[in-house]
Coordinates of C-alpha atoms and ligand atoms in Angstrom, one line a residue:
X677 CA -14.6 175.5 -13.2
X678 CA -12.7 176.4 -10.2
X679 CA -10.0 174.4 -11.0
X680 CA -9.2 175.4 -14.3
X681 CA -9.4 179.2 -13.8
X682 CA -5.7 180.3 -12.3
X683 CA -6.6 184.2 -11.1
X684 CA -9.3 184.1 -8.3
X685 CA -10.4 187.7 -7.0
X686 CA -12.3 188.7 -4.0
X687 CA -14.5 191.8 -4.1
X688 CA -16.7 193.1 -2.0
X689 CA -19.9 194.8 -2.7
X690 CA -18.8 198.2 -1.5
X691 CA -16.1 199.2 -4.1
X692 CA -16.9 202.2 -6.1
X693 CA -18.0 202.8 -9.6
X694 CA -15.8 203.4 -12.5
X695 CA -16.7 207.2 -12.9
X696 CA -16.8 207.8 -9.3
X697 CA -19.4 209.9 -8.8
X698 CA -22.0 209.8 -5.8
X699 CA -25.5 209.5 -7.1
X700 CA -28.3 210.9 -5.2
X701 CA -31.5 210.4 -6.8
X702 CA -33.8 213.3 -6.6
X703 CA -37.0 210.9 -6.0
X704 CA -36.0 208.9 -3.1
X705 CA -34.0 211.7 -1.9
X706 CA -37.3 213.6 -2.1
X707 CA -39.1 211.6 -0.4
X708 CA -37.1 211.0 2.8
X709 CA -34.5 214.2 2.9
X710 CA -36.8 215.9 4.6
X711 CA -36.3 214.3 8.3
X712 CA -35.9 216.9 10.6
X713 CA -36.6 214.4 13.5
X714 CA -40.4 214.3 12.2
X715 CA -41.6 211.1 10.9
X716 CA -42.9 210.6 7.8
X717 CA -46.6 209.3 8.4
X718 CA -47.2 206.1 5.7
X719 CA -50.4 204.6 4.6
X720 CA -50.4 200.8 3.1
X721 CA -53.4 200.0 0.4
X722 CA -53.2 196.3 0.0
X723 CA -52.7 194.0 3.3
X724 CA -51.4 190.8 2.1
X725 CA -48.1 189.0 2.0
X726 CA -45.8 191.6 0.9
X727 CA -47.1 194.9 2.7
X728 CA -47.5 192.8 6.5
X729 CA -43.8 191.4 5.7
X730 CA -41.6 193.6 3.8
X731 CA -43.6 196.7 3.9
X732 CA -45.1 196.2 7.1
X733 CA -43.5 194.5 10.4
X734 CA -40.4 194.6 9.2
X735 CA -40.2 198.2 8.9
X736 CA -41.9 199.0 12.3
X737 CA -39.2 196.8 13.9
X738 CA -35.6 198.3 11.7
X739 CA -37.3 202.0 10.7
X740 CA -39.8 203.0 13.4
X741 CA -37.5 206.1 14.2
X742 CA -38.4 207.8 10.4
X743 CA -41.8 206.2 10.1
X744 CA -45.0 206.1 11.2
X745 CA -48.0 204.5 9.9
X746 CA -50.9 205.9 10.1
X747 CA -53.4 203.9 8.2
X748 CA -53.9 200.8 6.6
X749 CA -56.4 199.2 3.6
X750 CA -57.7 196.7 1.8
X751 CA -61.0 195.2 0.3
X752 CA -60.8 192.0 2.3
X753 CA -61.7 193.2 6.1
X754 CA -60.6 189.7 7.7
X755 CA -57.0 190.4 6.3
X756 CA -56.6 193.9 6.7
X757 CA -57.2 193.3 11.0
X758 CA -55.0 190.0 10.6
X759 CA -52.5 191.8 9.0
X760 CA -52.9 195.0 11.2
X761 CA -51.9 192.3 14.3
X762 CA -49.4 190.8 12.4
X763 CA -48.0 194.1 11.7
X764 CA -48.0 194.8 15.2
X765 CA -49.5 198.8 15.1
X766 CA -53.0 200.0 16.0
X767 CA -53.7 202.7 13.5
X768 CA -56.9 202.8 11.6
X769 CA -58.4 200.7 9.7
X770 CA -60.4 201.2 6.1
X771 CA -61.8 199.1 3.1
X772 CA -62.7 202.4 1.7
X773 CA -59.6 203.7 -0.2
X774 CA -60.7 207.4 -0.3
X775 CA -62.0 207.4 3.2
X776 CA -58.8 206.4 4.4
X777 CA -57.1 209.2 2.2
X778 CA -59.2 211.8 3.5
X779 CA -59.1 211.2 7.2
X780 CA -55.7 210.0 7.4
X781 CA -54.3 212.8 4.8
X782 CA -50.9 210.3 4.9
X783 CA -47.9 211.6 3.3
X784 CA -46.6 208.6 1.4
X785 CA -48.9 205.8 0.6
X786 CA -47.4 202.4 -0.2
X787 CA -49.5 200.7 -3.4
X788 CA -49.1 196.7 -2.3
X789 CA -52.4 195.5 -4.1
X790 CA -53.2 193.1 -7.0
X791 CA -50.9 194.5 -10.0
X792 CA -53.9 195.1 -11.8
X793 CA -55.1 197.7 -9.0
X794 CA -51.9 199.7 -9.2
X795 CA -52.6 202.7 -11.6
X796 CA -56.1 203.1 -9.4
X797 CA -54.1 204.0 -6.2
X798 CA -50.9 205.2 -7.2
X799 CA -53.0 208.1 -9.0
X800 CA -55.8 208.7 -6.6
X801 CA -53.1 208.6 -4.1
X802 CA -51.4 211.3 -6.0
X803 CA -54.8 213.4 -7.0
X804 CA -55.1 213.2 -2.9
X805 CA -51.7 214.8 -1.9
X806 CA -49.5 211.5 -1.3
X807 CA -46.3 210.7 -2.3
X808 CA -46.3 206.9 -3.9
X809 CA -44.2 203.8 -3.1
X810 CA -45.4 201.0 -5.4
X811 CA -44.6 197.6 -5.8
X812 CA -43.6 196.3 -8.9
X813 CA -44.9 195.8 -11.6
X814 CA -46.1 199.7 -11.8
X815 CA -49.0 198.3 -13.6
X816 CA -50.1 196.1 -16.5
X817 CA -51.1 197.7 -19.5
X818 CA -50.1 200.6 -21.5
X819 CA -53.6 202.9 -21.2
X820 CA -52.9 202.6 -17.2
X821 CA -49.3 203.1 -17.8
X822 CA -50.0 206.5 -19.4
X823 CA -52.5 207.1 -17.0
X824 CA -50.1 206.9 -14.0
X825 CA -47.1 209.3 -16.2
X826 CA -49.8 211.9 -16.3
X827 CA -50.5 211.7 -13.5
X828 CA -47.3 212.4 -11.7
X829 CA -46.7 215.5 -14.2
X830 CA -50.1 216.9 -13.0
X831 CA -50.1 216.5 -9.4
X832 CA -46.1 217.4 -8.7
X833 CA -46.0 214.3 -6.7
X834 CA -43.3 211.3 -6.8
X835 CA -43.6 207.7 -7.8
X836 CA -41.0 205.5 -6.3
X837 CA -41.0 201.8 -7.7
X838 CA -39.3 199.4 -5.7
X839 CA -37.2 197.3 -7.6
X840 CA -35.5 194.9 -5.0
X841 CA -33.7 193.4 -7.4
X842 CA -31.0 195.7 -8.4
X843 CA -30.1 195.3 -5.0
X844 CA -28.0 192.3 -5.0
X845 CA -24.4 192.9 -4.4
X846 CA -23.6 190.6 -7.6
X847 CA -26.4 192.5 -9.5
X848 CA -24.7 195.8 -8.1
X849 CA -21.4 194.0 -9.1
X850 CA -22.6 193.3 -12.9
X851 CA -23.9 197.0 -13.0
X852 CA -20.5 198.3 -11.9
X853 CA -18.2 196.2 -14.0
X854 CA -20.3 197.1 -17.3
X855 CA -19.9 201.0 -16.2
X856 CA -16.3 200.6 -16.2
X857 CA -16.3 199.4 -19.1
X858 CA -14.6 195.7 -18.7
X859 CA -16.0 194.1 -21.8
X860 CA -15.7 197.4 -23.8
X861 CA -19.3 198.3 -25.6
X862 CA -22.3 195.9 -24.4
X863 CA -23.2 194.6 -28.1
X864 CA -26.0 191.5 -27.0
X865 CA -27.2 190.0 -24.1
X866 CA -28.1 186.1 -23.1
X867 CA -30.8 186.0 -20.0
X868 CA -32.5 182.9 -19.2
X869 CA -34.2 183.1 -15.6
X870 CA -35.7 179.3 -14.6
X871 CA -38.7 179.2 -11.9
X872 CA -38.9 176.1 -10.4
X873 CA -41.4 173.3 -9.8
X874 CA -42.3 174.6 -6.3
X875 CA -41.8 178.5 -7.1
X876 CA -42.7 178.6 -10.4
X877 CA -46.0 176.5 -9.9
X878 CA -46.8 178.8 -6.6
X879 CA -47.8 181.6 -9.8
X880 CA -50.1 179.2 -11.4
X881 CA -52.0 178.7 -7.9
X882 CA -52.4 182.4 -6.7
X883 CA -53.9 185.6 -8.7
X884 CA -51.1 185.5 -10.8
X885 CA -52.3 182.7 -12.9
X886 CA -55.0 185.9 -14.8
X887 CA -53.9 188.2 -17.3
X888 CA -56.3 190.1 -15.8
X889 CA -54.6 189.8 -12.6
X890 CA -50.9 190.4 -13.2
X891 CA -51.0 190.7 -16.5
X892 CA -49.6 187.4 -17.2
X893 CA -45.8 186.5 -16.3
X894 CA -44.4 188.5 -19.2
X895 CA -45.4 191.7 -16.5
X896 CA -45.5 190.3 -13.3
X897 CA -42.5 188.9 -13.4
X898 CA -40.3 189.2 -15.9
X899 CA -40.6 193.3 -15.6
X900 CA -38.2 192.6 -12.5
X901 CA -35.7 191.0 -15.1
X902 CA -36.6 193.5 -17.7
X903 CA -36.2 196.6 -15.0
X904 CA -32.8 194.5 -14.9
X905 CA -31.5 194.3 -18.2
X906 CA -32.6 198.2 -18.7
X907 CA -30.3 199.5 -15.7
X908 CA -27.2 197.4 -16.6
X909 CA -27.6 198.0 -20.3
X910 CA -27.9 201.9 -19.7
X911 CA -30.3 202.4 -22.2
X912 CA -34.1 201.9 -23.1
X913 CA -35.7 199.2 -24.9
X914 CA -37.1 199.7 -28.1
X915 CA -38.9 196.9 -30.1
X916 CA -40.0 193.6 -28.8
X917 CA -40.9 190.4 -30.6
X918 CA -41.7 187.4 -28.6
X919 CA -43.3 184.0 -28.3
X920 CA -45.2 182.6 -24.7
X921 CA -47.4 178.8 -24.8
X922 CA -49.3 177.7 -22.0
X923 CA -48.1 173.9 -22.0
X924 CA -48.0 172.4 -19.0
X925 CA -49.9 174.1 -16.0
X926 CA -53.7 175.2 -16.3
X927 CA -55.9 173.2 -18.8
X928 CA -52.7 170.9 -19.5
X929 CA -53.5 168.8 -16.4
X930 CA -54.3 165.4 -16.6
X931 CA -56.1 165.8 -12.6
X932 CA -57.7 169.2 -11.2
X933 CA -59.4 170.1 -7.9
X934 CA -60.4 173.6 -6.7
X935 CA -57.5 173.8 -3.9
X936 CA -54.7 172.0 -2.7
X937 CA -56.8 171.5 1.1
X938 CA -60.0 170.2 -0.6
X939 CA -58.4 168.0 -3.2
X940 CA -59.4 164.3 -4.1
X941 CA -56.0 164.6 -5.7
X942 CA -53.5 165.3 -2.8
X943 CA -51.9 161.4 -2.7
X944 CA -51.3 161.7 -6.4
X945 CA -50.3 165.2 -7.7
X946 CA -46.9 165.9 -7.7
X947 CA -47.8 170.0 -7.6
X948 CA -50.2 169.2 -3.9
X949 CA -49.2 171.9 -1.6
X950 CA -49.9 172.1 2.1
X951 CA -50.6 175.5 2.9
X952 CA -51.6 174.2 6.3
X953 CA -48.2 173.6 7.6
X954 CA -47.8 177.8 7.6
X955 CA -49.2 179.3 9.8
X956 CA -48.9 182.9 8.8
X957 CA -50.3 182.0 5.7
X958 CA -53.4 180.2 6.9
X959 CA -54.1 183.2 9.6
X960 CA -53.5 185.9 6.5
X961 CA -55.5 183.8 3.9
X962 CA -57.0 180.5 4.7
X963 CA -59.1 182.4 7.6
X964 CA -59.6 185.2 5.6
X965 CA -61.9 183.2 2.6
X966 CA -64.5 183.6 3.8
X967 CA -64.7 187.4 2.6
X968 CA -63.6 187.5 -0.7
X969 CA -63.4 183.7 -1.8
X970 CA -59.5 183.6 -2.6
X971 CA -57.5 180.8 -2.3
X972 CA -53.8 180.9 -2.2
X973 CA -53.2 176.9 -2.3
X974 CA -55.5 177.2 -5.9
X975 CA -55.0 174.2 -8.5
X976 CA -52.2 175.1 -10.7
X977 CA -54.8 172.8 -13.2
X978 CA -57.9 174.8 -12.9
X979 CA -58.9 175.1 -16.3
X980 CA -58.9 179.2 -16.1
X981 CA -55.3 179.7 -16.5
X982 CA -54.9 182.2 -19.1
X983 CA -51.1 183.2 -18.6
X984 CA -48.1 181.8 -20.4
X985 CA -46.0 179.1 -19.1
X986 CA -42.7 179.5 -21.3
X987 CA -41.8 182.6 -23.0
X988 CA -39.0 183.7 -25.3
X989 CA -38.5 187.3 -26.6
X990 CA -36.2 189.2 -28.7
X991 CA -35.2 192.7 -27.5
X992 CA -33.9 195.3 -29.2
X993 CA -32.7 198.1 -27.4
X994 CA -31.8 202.3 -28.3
X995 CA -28.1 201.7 -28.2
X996 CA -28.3 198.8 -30.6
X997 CA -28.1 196.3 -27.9
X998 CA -29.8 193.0 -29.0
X999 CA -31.1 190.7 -25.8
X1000 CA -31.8 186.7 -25.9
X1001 CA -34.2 186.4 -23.1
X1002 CA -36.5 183.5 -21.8
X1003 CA -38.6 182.4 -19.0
X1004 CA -39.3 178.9 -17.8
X1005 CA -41.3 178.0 -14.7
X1006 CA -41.4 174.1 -14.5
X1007 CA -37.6 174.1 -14.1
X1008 CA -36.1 171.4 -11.3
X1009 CA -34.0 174.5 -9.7
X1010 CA -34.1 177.6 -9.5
X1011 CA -31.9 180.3 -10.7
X1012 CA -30.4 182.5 -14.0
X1013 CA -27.5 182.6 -16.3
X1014 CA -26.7 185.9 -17.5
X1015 CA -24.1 186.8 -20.6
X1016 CA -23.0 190.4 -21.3
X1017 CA -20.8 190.3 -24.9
X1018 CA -19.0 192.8 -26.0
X1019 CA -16.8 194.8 -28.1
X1020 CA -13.7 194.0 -25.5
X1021 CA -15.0 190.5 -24.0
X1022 CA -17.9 188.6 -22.2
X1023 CA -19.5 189.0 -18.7
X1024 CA -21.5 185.8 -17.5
X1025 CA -23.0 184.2 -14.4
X1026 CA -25.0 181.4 -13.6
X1027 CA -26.4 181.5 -10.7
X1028 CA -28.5 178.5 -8.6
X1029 CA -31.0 179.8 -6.2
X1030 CA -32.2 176.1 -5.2
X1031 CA -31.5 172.6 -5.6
X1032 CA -27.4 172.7 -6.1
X1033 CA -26.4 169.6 -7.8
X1034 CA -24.9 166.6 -5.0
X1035 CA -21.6 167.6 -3.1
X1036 CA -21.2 170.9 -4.5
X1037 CA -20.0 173.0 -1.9
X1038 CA -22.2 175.3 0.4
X1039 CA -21.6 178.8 -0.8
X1040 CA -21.3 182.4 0.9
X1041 CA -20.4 183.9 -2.1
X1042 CA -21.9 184.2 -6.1
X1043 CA -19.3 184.2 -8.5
X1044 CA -19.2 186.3 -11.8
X1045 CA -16.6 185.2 -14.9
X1046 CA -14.8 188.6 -16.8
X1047 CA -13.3 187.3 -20.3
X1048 CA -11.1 189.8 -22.1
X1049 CA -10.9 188.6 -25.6
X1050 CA -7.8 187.0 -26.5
X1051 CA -7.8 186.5 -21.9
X1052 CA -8.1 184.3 -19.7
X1053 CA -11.3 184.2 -17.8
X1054 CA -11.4 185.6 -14.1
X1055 CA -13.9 184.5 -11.4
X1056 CA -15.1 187.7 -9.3
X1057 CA -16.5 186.3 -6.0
X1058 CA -18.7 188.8 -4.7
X1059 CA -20.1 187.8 -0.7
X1060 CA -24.1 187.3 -0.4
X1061 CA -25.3 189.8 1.9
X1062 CA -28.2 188.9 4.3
X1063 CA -31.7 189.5 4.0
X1064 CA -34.9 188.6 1.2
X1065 CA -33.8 188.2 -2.4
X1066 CA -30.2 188.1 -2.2
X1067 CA -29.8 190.9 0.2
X1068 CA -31.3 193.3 -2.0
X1069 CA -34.6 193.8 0.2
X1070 CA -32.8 195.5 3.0
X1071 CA -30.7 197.6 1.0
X1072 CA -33.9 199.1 -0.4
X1073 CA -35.6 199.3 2.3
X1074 CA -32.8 201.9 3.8
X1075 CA -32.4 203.8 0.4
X1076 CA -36.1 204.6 1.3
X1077 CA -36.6 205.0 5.2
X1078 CA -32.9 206.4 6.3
X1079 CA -32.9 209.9 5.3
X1080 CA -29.7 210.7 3.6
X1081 CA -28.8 207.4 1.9
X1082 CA -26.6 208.0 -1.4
X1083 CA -27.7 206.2 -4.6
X1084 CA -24.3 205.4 -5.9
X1085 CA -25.2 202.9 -8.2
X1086 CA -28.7 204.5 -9.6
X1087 CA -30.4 201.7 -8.1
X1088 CA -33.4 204.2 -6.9
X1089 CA -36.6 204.3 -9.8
X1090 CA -39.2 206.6 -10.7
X1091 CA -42.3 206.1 -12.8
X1092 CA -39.9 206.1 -16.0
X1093 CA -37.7 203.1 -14.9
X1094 CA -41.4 201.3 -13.6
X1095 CA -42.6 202.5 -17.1
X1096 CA -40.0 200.9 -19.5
X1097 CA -39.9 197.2 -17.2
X1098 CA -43.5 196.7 -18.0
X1099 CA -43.7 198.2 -21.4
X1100 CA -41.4 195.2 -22.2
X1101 CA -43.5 193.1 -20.8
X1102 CA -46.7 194.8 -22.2
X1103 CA -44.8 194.6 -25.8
X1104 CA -43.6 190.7 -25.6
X1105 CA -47.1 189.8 -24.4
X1106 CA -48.8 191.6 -27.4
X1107 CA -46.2 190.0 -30.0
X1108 CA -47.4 186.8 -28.7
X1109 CA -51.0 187.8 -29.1
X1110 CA -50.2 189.7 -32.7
X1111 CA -47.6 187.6 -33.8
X1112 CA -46.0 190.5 -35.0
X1113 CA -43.0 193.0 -33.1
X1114 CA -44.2 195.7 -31.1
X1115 CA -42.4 199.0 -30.8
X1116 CA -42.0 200.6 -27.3
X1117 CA -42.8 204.2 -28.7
X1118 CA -46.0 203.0 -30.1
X1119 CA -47.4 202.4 -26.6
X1120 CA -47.3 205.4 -24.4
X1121 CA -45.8 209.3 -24.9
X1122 CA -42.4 207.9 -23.3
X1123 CA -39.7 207.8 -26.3
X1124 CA -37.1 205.4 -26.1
X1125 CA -33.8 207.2 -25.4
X1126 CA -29.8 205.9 -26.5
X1127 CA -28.4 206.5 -22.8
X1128 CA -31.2 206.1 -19.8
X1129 CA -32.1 209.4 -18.9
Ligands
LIG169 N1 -40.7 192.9 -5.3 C1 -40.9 191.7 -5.0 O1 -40.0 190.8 -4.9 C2 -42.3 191.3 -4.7 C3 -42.6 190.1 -4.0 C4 -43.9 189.7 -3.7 C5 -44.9 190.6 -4.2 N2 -44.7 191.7 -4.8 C6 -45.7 192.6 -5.3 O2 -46.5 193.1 -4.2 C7 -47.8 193.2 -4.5 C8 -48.7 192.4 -3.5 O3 -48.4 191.1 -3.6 P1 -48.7 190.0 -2.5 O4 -47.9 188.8 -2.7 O5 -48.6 190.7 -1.2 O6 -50.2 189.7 -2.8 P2 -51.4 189.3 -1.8 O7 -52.4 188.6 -2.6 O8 -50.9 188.7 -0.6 O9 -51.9 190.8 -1.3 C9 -52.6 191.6 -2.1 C10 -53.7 192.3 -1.2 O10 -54.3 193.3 -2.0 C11 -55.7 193.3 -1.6 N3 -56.5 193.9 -2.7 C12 -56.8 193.5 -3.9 N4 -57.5 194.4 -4.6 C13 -57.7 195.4 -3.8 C14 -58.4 196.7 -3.9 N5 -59.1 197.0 -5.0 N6 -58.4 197.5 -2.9 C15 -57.7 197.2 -1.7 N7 -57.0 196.0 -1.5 C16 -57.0 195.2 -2.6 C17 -56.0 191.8 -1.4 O11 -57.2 191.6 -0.6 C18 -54.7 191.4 -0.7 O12 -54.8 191.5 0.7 C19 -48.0 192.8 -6.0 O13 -48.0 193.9 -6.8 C20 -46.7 192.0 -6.2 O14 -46.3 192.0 -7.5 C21 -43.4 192.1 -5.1

């Protein structure tokens, strides 16, 4: 491709939207404009992998001089001490949410639970006078989604969801090119997102692999590509239809154990995993089984599986945007190809997170292609920045600790942007129940609107 393509362009992430304005968003802007040298006093509910990592040590060590955390929760009380260490602070400790609430009395509280626990804390948290950061997805169904928009209109308080993923630079890069209008009017959209055999399988082993859990892939994780296609299309999705088979994980197995460590099956099963050569993750889970049973090496054949393995949908959006989307998660790499058409030309990337094919070259940079009809196509390089998914984690992380930080792009979301990700999901996993399309507006009070409010 490199060869054949004469113009070759080099932009960096930091060039400035078509319109020009300067963005601040009135949530996260909320949340953290009031620094006046006093730190914001944090609680976490939910001590696992993401809170001790993203939302946890790495924040004492980069944001320590805006934050402070004051307590921290979670039902398992081996891993809420592990993770208290790991975090590397010696506030309190609670497996009583409202206890910890009411003695702490913490200003924000950060929701990194099960997804299916979400709505519980996010609108206690609220009813109880904090602030909310929440992981995505906001939640998993549409009764809890309602429950969580009410909430936020009755108590005055804020939802932030963190959606990493518009983060990117070349994610930031898309968002900006479609704003200024390079391919005229977005008319459909192509986006195919492969999980590979390590990754992909790693859902199928943890609490991921239950609807009732994470409310099956369709939420858990393709809300993050859904939250995706809503920001760069600019409007909100109206009526899904959509297909999902569970076909090769779960009951498809030909060989099952109950975890990778205990298996009769490790010499033979391509899927084994050895959780034991992590040691973070044997002190945060392994040693913690005792209390609550989990295991995060689980057989990605136990027979419960009750989440889809492949999924297609077809979304329709406000603004008559038509979307092509599917989700694989047996792939051998990882990665996504993404095509914007439209009324003045096409927008694509294909982008390989793993596994790059033999001798192609190491890469600093992702590249974008901009064809103008009746053009010649352009690469766009845009440089990877550093830091957890694709730079993006960092980026976030200062939108919400540094007081001050613009939101030029609209990357910040409230509970309406968390809200329209998973109703997409929520939708596409009740066509594939139904069989029949699901419209957005039939789900909660929130009504689809032509440009994203
Ligand atoms: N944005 C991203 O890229 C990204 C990446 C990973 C995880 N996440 C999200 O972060 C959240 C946590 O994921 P994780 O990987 O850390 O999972 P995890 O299993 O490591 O941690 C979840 C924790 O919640 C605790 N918990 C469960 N139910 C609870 C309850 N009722 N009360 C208190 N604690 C409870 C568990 O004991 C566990 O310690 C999920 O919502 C997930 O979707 C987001």
């Amino acid at each position: 491709m490199e060869n054949k393509f004469s113009r070759r362009k080099f932009i960096g992430t930091a060039g400035t939207v078509a319109a020009g304005t300067l963005l601040v968003n009135p949530i996260l802007a909320e949340t953290v404009a009031s620094f006046n040298g006093t730190k914001k006093r944090f609680a976490i509910v939910g001590t696992g992998h993401r809170a001790t990592g993203m939302w946890g040590k790495d924040v004492v060590k980069e944001y320590s001089d805006y934050v402070e955390f004051v307590g921290l929760c979670d039902i398992n009380k081996g891993r809420l001490e592990t993770a208290k260490k790991m975090i590397g602070i010696s506030c309190p400790t609670f497996t009583n949410f409202e206890e910890m609430m009411k003695t702490v009395k913490p200003d924000v509280l950060i929701v990194t639970t099960v997804d299916a626990t979400h709505n519980e804390f996010i609108v206690k948290g609220m009813e109880m006078g904090a602030d909310i950061i929440t992981e995505k997805p906001m939640t998993i169904d549409e009764e809890k989604c309602q429950q969580i928009i009410d909430a936020e209109k009755r108590t005055g308080k804020k939802v932030t969801v963190t959606f990493n993923y518009r983060y990117s630079p070349h994610r930031a890069k898309i968002w900006e090119l479609l704003r200024a209008g390079a391919i005229g009017k977005i008319t459909s959209v192509d986006f195919h997102w492969y999980l590979d055999v390590h990754h992909g399988a790693d859902y199928f082993r943890r609490w991921h692999r239950l609807r009732e859990k994470g409310g099956s892939l369709w939420v858990h994780k393709a809300s993050h590509h859904f939250d995706l296609l809503n920001w760069w299309i600019d409007s909100d999705p109206s009526e899904v239809f959509a297909f999902g088979s569970l076909e090769h994980y779960g009951k498809n197995g030909k060989q099952r154990g109950v975890n990778c460590r205990t298996c009769d099956h490790k010499s033979t099963c391509k899927f084994y995993w050895d959780m034991t050569k992590s040691k973070r993750l044997m002190e945060l889970y392994a040693d913690n089984e005792q209390y609550d049973g989990y295991h995060r090496d689980g057989c990605v054949f136990r027979e419960d599986v009750n989440i889809f393995d492949k999924m297609a949908a077809s979304i329709k959006y406000a603004n008559g945007v038509q979307v092509s989307y599917s989700l694989t998660t047996y792939s051998p790499y990882e990665g996504y190809r993404v095509a914007f058409n439209g009324t003045e030309g096409r927008l694509e990337t294909w982008i390989k997170e793993s596994n790059p094919p033999a001798g192609e070259e190491k890469k600093n940079y992702d590249e974008l292609m901009l064809t103008k009809n009746f053009g010649k196509p352009e690469i766009i390089q845009v440089p990877y920045a550093q830091s957890g998914h694709g730079g993006g984690d960092k980026l976030l992380k200062d939108r919400i600790f540094v007081p001050g930080t613009a939101d030029n792009l609209r990357q910040a979301a409230g509970t309406r942007d968390g809200s329209l990700s998973c109703l997409v999901g929520i939708a596409a996993r009740k066509s594939c129940d139904s069989g029949k399309p699901v419209m957005i507006s039939d789900l909660t009070t929130l009504k689809p609107q032509v440009q994203k409010a």
